[in-house]
Amino acid sequence: MNILLLGSGGREHALAWKINQSPLLKKLYIAPGNPGTQNLGENINLSPTDFQQVKQAVIKYGISMVVVGPEDPLVNGIHDFFLSNNELKHIPVIGPTKKGAMLEGSKDFSKGFMVRHGIPTARYKSFKSQHKNEAIRFLSELQSPYVIKADGLAAGKGVVICESLREAEENLNCFFDGAFGEAGKTVIIEEFLHGVEVSVFVLTDGKSYVILPEAKDYKRIGDGDTGLNTGGMGAVSPVSFFDSNFRLKVEERIVKPTIKGLESEGINYKGFIFVGIMNVNGEPYVIEYNARMGDPETQAVMPRLKTDLLELLVQTANQELHNATVEFYNNATAAVIVVSQGYPGAYKKGIEISYTNSEPQAITFHAGTVIDPNGILVT
């Protein structure tokens, strides 16, 4: 099989690393990829959100399946684009349709979906700018801290947690004044959940599913989980409290109702679901859904997956996951992110990267790296 993997980050490098191990693979193409993925297949210089470019690549390289890494192409409807095109509709896309991607693309839709299907989540209400006074009244009903979220995608920055009611009202005004553009035209205010987070990854063919190894990511820049939030400074798998009892609660109360809910709403969902879960005194609550694998969690999850990932993806495309068995390695993995000084603020680019991979069990995944005109790996 010739596989096209869309994306350029550490998540895509980890997926490419795992797909590359499959005997089912003939050739792997990564678009646009990064300096690390070029050692696993062929990088193609195109944007994953330029669907015409993707189509041309699929035809040119005889692609058998498209695996979508990031959320933007999914939310913009790449799966629908394939289904509506006579030249492409026979080629499976691993990733939901535009409606399915609303689980991530619209927090209002996502929270409503949870309520409709009895999936445990924090108490919430959604508001548009013309109902600001009602939003402020709802805030006053909640206990500090206060959680305010932009409805749409906001590059991972559309959530604020406020310690005081005054701070919450100020942030609410910023949302309604256009701080997040279209993404913030609808705002979700929800109860703060006290607990410990875990990321749960599900692969579904629309009817059946498998649960992949769980992970926990660490977002703050400083040692000891301090400092500014980032896209993720590391992740570990497995997670200590995710024992068989907690896993059963997650599967029965969250995973099964999610898959059944998607099917009952006529949503064609073939792909990954990343469920962000809060463990509140031993009980799981959904914080958010994402319509793809996590980053940096994928870098910790893929090395623990013993089963052939590409075989699972083929079973997903053919709606045969009911025949799948998933095996994990029992070892633990820790993904540590190395960043340029200054991140997540302004940071220097073009800094040479050099490293020695002397530990045989260590794997290096690339994100935010390029080869400069002199052939040197830089930030």
Short mmCIF file of C-alpha atoms in Angstrom, two decimals:
data_model
loop_
_atom_site.label_atom_id
_atom_site.label_comp_id
_atom_site.label_asym_id
_atom_site.label_seq_id
_atom_site.Cartn_x
_atom_site.Cartn_y
_atom_site.Cartn_z
CA MET A 1 0.00 0.00 0.00
CA ASN A 2 1.07 3.56 -0.71
CA ILE A 3 0.06 5.74 2.24
CA LEU A 4 -0.21 9.54 2.36
CA LEU A 5 0.17 10.97 5.88
CA LEU A 6 -0.81 14.63 6.22
CA GLY A 7 1.01 16.85 8.72
CA SER A 8 4.43 18.04 9.81
CA GLY A 9 4.73 17.76 13.58
CA GLY A 10 6.04 15.35 16.17
CA ARG A 11 2.71 13.54 16.13
CA GLU A 12 3.05 12.86 12.41
CA HIS A 13 6.68 11.76 12.81
CA ALA A 14 5.58 9.24 15.47
CA LEU A 15 2.73 7.99 13.27
CA ALA A 16 5.12 7.70 10.31
CA TRP A 17 7.61 5.78 12.49
CA LYS A 18 4.91 3.27 13.45
CA ILE A 19 3.32 2.94 9.99
CA ASN A 20 6.78 2.40 8.50
CA GLN A 21 7.13 -0.82 10.52
CA SER A 22 4.17 -2.49 8.78
CA PRO A 23 4.71 -5.25 6.18
CA LEU A 24 1.56 -3.93 4.47
CA LEU A 25 3.38 -0.71 3.52
CA LYS A 26 4.83 -0.30 0.05
CA LYS A 27 5.77 3.39 0.32
CA LEU A 28 4.97 6.17 2.77
CA TYR A 29 4.51 9.78 1.67
CA ILE A 30 4.31 12.59 4.24
CA ALA A 31 2.92 16.01 3.35
CA PRO A 32 4.61 18.26 4.11
CA GLY A 33 6.56 16.24 6.68
CA ASN A 34 9.73 17.41 8.43
CA PRO A 35 13.46 16.57 8.43
CA GLY A 36 12.78 13.53 10.61
CA THR A 37 10.04 12.01 8.47
CA GLN A 38 12.18 12.15 5.33
CA ASN A 39 14.09 9.15 6.70
CA LEU A 40 10.89 7.09 6.81
CA GLY A 41 9.39 7.92 3.43
CA GLU A 42 9.16 10.74 0.92
CA ASN A 43 8.18 14.25 2.01
CA ILE A 44 5.86 16.14 -0.37
CA ASN A 45 5.86 19.93 -0.16
CA LEU A 46 2.16 20.75 0.02
CA SER A 47 -0.33 22.18 2.50
CA PRO A 48 -2.71 19.65 4.10
CA THR A 49 -5.51 22.23 3.82
CA ASP A 50 -5.03 22.70 0.06
CA PHE A 51 -7.32 19.89 -1.02
CA GLN A 52 -6.60 20.29 -4.73
CA GLN A 53 -2.89 19.81 -4.05
CA VAL A 54 -3.70 16.76 -1.93
CA LYS A 55 -5.83 15.35 -4.75
CA GLN A 56 -3.01 15.81 -7.27
CA ALA A 57 -0.57 14.02 -4.94
CA VAL A 58 -3.00 11.14 -4.34
CA ILE A 59 -3.38 10.57 -8.09
CA LYS A 60 0.30 11.11 -8.92
CA TYR A 61 1.65 8.71 -6.30
CA GLY A 62 -1.06 6.04 -6.49
CA ILE A 63 -2.14 6.52 -2.88
CA SER A 64 -4.20 3.72 -1.31
CA MET A 65 -5.13 5.52 1.94
CA VAL A 66 -4.87 9.01 3.44
CA VAL A 67 -4.13 9.39 7.16
CA VAL A 68 -4.88 12.87 8.51
CA GLY A 69 -2.67 14.03 11.39
CA PRO A 70 -3.76 17.59 12.34
CA GLU A 71 -7.25 18.92 12.98
CA ASP A 72 -7.45 21.75 10.43
CA PRO A 73 -7.95 19.59 7.30
CA LEU A 74 -10.62 17.58 9.13
CA VAL A 75 -12.54 20.61 10.40
CA ASN A 76 -12.30 22.09 6.88
CA GLY A 77 -13.83 18.93 5.40
CA ILE A 78 -11.09 16.91 3.68
CA HIS A 79 -13.00 13.65 4.18
CA ASP A 80 -16.12 15.20 2.61
CA PHE A 81 -13.96 16.47 -0.28
CA PHE A 82 -12.85 12.91 -1.02
CA LEU A 83 -16.38 11.49 -0.73
CA SER A 84 -17.76 14.08 -3.17
CA ASN A 85 -15.02 13.57 -5.80
CA ASN A 86 -15.44 10.75 -8.32
CA GLU A 87 -11.67 10.32 -8.66
CA LEU A 88 -11.13 10.08 -4.91
CA LYS A 89 -14.24 8.63 -3.27
CA HIS A 90 -12.90 5.05 -3.37
CA ILE A 91 -9.79 6.07 -1.38
CA PRO A 92 -10.29 5.76 2.39
CA VAL A 93 -9.51 8.74 4.62
CA ILE A 94 -8.63 8.07 8.26
CA GLY A 95 -10.34 10.97 9.98
CA PRO A 96 -13.97 12.04 10.41
CA THR A 97 -16.19 14.01 8.06
CA LYS A 98 -16.67 17.72 8.72
CA LYS A 99 -19.69 17.00 10.92
CA GLY A 100 -17.74 14.47 12.97
CA ALA A 101 -14.82 16.89 13.31
CA MET A 102 -17.23 19.31 15.02
CA LEU A 103 -16.52 17.29 18.16
CA GLU A 104 -13.28 19.29 18.17
CA GLY A 105 -14.18 22.23 15.92
CA SER A 106 -17.11 23.43 18.04
CA LYS A 107 -17.04 23.20 21.82
CA ASP A 108 -20.73 24.15 21.87
CA PHE A 109 -21.57 21.18 19.63
CA SER A 110 -19.26 18.94 21.64
CA LYS A 111 -20.80 19.81 25.01
CA GLY A 112 -24.29 19.46 23.57
CA PHE A 113 -23.36 16.03 22.20
CA MET A 114 -22.20 14.92 25.65
CA VAL A 115 -25.44 16.08 27.25
CA ARG A 116 -27.59 14.43 24.56
CA HIS A 117 -25.89 11.09 25.11
CA GLY A 118 -25.54 11.15 28.89
CA ILE A 119 -21.74 11.44 28.86
CA PRO A 120 -20.39 12.90 32.13
CA THR A 121 -18.97 16.40 31.76
CA ALA A 122 -18.80 19.68 33.67
CA ARG A 123 -21.93 21.82 34.03
CA TYR A 124 -21.94 24.51 31.34
CA LYS A 125 -23.86 27.06 29.28
CA SER A 126 -23.03 28.71 25.96
CA PHE A 127 -23.60 32.37 25.12
CA LYS A 128 -23.36 34.76 22.19
CA SER A 129 -22.24 38.38 22.61
CA GLN A 130 -25.81 39.73 22.65
CA HIS A 131 -26.43 37.68 25.79
CA LYS A 132 -23.44 38.97 27.75
CA ASN A 133 -25.52 39.92 30.80
CA GLU A 134 -26.90 36.38 31.01
CA ALA A 135 -23.34 35.06 30.76
CA ILE A 136 -22.24 37.24 33.67
CA ARG A 137 -25.20 36.01 35.73
CA PHE A 138 -24.22 32.41 35.03
CA LEU A 139 -20.65 33.13 36.09
CA SER A 140 -21.95 34.45 39.42
CA GLU A 141 -23.72 31.10 40.01
CA LEU A 142 -20.42 29.19 39.78
CA GLN A 143 -17.59 28.81 42.26
CA SER A 144 -14.07 30.09 41.54
CA PRO A 145 -12.04 29.29 39.46
CA TYR A 146 -14.05 30.04 36.31
CA VAL A 147 -13.53 28.36 32.92
CA ILE A 148 -14.23 30.30 29.71
CA LYS A 149 -13.77 28.72 26.27
CA ALA A 150 -14.04 29.95 22.70
CA ASP A 151 -16.42 27.76 20.71
CA GLY A 152 -14.15 27.31 17.67
CA LEU A 153 -10.53 26.42 17.03
CA ALA A 154 -8.17 29.03 18.47
CA ALA A 155 -4.73 27.43 18.01
CA GLY A 156 -4.87 25.93 21.50
CA LYS A 157 -5.28 29.34 23.16
CA GLY A 158 -9.06 29.60 23.39
CA VAL A 159 -9.41 28.52 27.03
CA VAL A 160 -8.87 30.76 30.05
CA ILE A 161 -9.15 29.89 33.73
CA CYS A 162 -9.88 32.85 35.99
CA GLU A 163 -9.47 32.98 39.76
CA SER A 164 -11.83 35.90 40.41
CA LEU A 165 -15.25 36.89 39.08
CA ARG A 166 -13.84 40.26 38.00
CA GLU A 167 -11.08 38.57 35.98
CA ALA A 168 -13.68 36.27 34.42
CA GLU A 169 -15.86 39.22 33.37
CA GLU A 170 -12.83 41.00 31.86
CA ASN A 171 -11.91 37.92 29.85
CA LEU A 172 -15.51 37.44 28.77
CA ASN A 173 -15.45 40.97 27.35
CA CYS A 174 -12.23 40.16 25.48
CA PHE A 175 -13.85 37.09 23.92
CA PHE A 176 -16.93 39.02 22.85
CA ASP A 177 -14.82 41.93 21.57
CA GLY A 178 -13.18 39.62 19.03
CA ALA A 179 -9.95 38.49 20.71
CA PHE A 180 -10.40 35.10 19.03
CA GLY A 181 -12.23 36.26 15.91
CA GLU A 182 -14.93 33.92 14.62
CA ALA A 183 -13.86 31.22 17.08
CA GLY A 184 -14.98 33.38 20.02
CA LYS A 185 -18.35 34.59 18.73
CA THR A 186 -19.92 31.90 20.90
CA VAL A 187 -18.46 31.39 24.37
CA ILE A 188 -18.77 28.39 26.67
CA ILE A 189 -18.68 28.96 30.41
CA GLU A 190 -18.29 25.85 32.51
CA GLU A 191 -17.77 24.61 36.02
CA PHE A 192 -14.14 23.97 36.98
CA LEU A 193 -13.38 20.32 37.66
CA HIS A 194 -10.80 19.52 40.34
CA GLY A 195 -8.81 16.40 39.52
CA VAL A 196 -6.07 14.84 37.41
CA GLU A 197 -6.19 14.72 33.61
CA VAL A 198 -5.60 11.76 31.30
CA SER A 199 -5.71 11.52 27.51
CA VAL A 200 -7.58 8.50 26.15
CA PHE A 201 -7.23 7.52 22.48
CA VAL A 202 -9.88 5.60 20.58
CA LEU A 203 -9.78 4.33 17.00
CA THR A 204 -13.24 3.70 15.54
CA ASP A 205 -14.68 2.50 12.24
CA GLY A 206 -18.05 4.07 13.06
CA LYS A 207 -19.47 0.98 14.75
CA SER A 208 -16.67 -0.84 16.56
CA TYR A 209 -13.63 0.62 18.32
CA VAL A 210 -10.32 -0.15 19.97
CA ILE A 211 -8.76 1.76 22.84
CA LEU A 212 -5.08 2.61 22.43
CA PRO A 213 -2.60 3.21 25.29
CA GLU A 214 -3.52 6.20 27.44
CA ALA A 215 -1.15 9.08 28.20
CA LYS A 216 -0.78 12.17 30.35
CA ASP A 217 0.72 15.35 28.95
CA TYR A 218 2.44 18.20 30.75
CA LYS A 219 1.78 21.65 29.34
CA ARG A 220 3.72 24.12 31.49
CA ILE A 221 7.16 25.32 30.39
CA GLY A 222 8.94 25.11 33.76
CA ASP A 223 10.21 22.29 35.93
CA GLY A 224 7.72 21.11 38.52
CA ASP A 225 4.77 21.95 36.24
CA THR A 226 5.30 25.70 36.58
CA GLY A 227 5.25 28.68 34.24
CA LEU A 228 3.37 29.43 31.04
CA ASN A 229 1.21 26.94 29.18
CA THR A 230 2.63 25.49 25.96
CA GLY A 231 1.53 23.08 23.26
CA GLY A 232 2.97 20.37 25.51
CA MET A 233 6.41 19.87 27.06
CA GLY A 234 6.14 16.14 27.53
CA ALA A 235 3.94 13.11 28.04
CA VAL A 236 4.04 9.78 29.83
CA SER A 237 2.32 6.43 29.28
CA PRO A 238 0.92 4.48 31.07
CA VAL A 239 -0.84 6.66 33.66
CA SER A 240 -0.74 5.36 37.24
CA PHE A 241 -4.42 5.79 38.14
CA PHE A 242 -5.69 4.39 34.81
CA ASP A 243 -6.18 0.90 36.21
CA SER A 244 -8.67 -1.73 35.00
CA ASN A 245 -11.45 -0.29 37.18
CA PHE A 246 -11.04 3.29 35.93
CA ARG A 247 -10.61 2.07 32.34
CA LEU A 248 -13.91 0.16 32.60
CA LYS A 249 -15.67 3.33 33.81
CA VAL A 250 -14.22 5.28 30.88
CA GLU A 251 -15.26 2.62 28.38
CA GLU A 252 -18.81 2.14 29.68
CA ARG A 253 -19.66 5.76 30.51
CA ILE A 254 -17.73 7.62 27.80
CA VAL A 255 -16.36 5.55 24.91
CA LYS A 256 -19.40 3.37 24.19
CA PRO A 257 -21.94 6.24 24.43
CA THR A 258 -19.70 8.37 22.20
CA ILE A 259 -19.52 5.77 19.42
CA LYS A 260 -23.24 4.99 19.68
CA GLY A 261 -24.06 8.70 19.78
CA LEU A 262 -22.11 9.42 16.60
CA GLU A 263 -23.85 6.56 14.81
CA SER A 264 -27.31 7.60 16.05
CA GLU A 265 -26.73 11.16 14.78
CA GLY A 266 -25.76 9.87 11.34
CA ILE A 267 -22.13 10.97 11.65
CA ASN A 268 -19.69 9.00 9.50
CA TYR A 269 -16.71 8.73 11.83
CA LYS A 270 -13.73 6.62 10.81
CA GLY A 271 -10.64 7.70 12.65
CA PHE A 272 -9.11 8.67 15.97
CA ILE A 273 -10.98 10.24 18.88
CA PHE A 274 -8.84 11.84 21.57
CA VAL A 275 -10.88 12.15 24.76
CA GLY A 276 -9.52 14.53 27.37
CA ILE A 277 -10.72 13.18 30.71
CA MET A 278 -10.57 14.51 34.26
CA ASN A 279 -10.36 11.99 37.09
CA VAL A 280 -12.49 13.57 39.81
CA ASN A 281 -12.21 11.44 42.95
CA GLY A 282 -12.08 8.27 40.87
CA GLU A 283 -14.89 9.26 38.48
CA PRO A 284 -14.21 10.18 34.82
CA TYR A 285 -15.56 13.40 33.27
CA VAL A 286 -14.96 14.54 29.70
CA ILE A 287 -13.16 17.87 29.39
CA GLU A 288 -12.95 17.85 25.60
CA TYR A 289 -12.93 15.78 22.44
CA ASN A 290 -10.35 16.06 19.68
CA ALA A 291 -10.83 14.52 16.24
CA ARG A 292 -7.23 13.28 15.95
CA MET A 293 -4.33 11.97 18.01
CA GLY A 294 -2.70 14.21 20.60
CA ASP A 295 0.63 15.98 20.40
CA PRO A 296 2.92 15.23 22.26
CA GLU A 297 0.98 12.20 23.56
CA THR A 298 1.32 10.30 20.26
CA GLN A 299 5.09 10.29 20.74
CA ALA A 300 4.57 8.41 24.03
CA VAL A 301 1.72 6.18 22.81
CA MET A 302 3.12 4.81 19.53
CA PRO A 303 6.21 3.13 21.08
CA ARG A 304 3.85 1.24 23.44
CA LEU A 305 1.64 -0.07 20.62
CA LYS A 306 2.70 -3.62 19.77
CA THR A 307 -0.02 -4.16 17.14
CA ASP A 308 0.57 -3.18 13.49
CA LEU A 309 -0.92 0.34 13.24
CA LEU A 310 -1.42 0.18 9.48
CA GLU A 311 -3.35 -3.08 9.86
CA LEU A 312 -5.63 -1.34 12.37
CA LEU A 313 -6.13 1.56 9.94
CA VAL A 314 -7.06 -0.84 7.13
CA GLN A 315 -9.57 -2.51 9.46
CA THR A 316 -10.92 0.95 10.29
CA ALA A 317 -11.37 1.81 6.61
CA ASN A 318 -13.11 -1.52 5.92
CA GLN A 319 -15.28 -1.32 9.07
CA GLU A 320 -13.66 -4.49 10.40
CA LEU A 321 -12.37 -3.30 13.78
CA HIS A 322 -14.62 -5.87 15.47
CA ASN A 323 -11.99 -8.40 14.32
CA ALA A 324 -9.08 -6.39 15.73
CA THR A 325 -6.97 -7.24 18.74
CA VAL A 326 -4.72 -4.58 20.21
CA GLU A 327 -1.60 -5.46 22.15
CA PHE A 328 0.59 -3.06 24.14
CA TYR A 329 4.15 -3.34 25.36
CA ASN A 330 4.21 -3.32 29.16
CA ASN A 331 7.07 -0.85 29.34
CA ALA A 332 6.65 2.83 30.18
CA THR A 333 7.44 5.71 27.84
CA ALA A 334 8.28 9.33 28.57
CA ALA A 335 8.31 11.93 25.81
CA VAL A 336 10.41 15.01 26.61
CA ILE A 337 10.15 18.06 24.35
CA VAL A 338 13.28 20.11 23.64
CA VAL A 339 12.47 23.69 22.61
CA SER A 340 14.30 26.81 21.52
CA GLN A 341 15.05 29.34 24.28
CA GLY A 342 12.22 31.81 24.76
CA TYR A 343 9.40 29.41 23.88
CA PRO A 344 6.39 29.73 24.25
CA GLY A 345 7.04 33.43 23.77
CA ALA A 346 9.22 34.89 21.02
CA TYR A 347 12.08 32.49 20.35
CA LYS A 348 15.06 32.36 18.05
CA LYS A 349 14.85 30.47 14.77
CA GLY A 350 17.70 29.22 12.64
CA ILE A 351 19.64 27.87 15.63
CA GLU A 352 21.65 24.77 14.75
CA ILE A 353 20.42 21.55 16.35
CA SER A 354 22.95 18.86 17.19
CA TYR A 355 22.46 15.80 19.37
CA THR A 356 23.84 12.34 19.98
CA ASN A 357 21.30 9.55 20.33
CA SER A 358 23.46 7.30 22.51
CA GLU A 359 20.62 5.59 24.39
CA PRO A 360 19.47 2.54 22.37
CA GLN A 361 15.90 2.78 23.67
CA ALA A 362 15.56 6.50 22.87
CA ILE A 363 13.70 7.66 19.77
CA THR A 364 14.02 11.18 18.36
CA PHE A 365 10.92 12.73 16.80
CA HIS A 366 11.06 16.08 14.99
CA ALA A 367 8.71 19.08 15.25
CA GLY A 368 9.45 22.65 14.25
CA THR A 369 12.74 21.73 12.59
CA VAL A 370 13.97 22.56 9.08
CA ILE A 371 17.05 22.01 6.94
CA ASP A 372 18.61 25.38 6.08
CA PRO A 373 20.16 26.22 2.67
CA ASN A 374 23.51 24.89 3.90
CA GLY A 375 22.02 21.50 4.74
CA ILE A 376 22.12 22.11 8.50
CA LEU A 377 19.30 21.07 10.83
CA VAL A 378 17.98 24.20 12.56
CA THR A 379 15.05 25.45 14.65
#
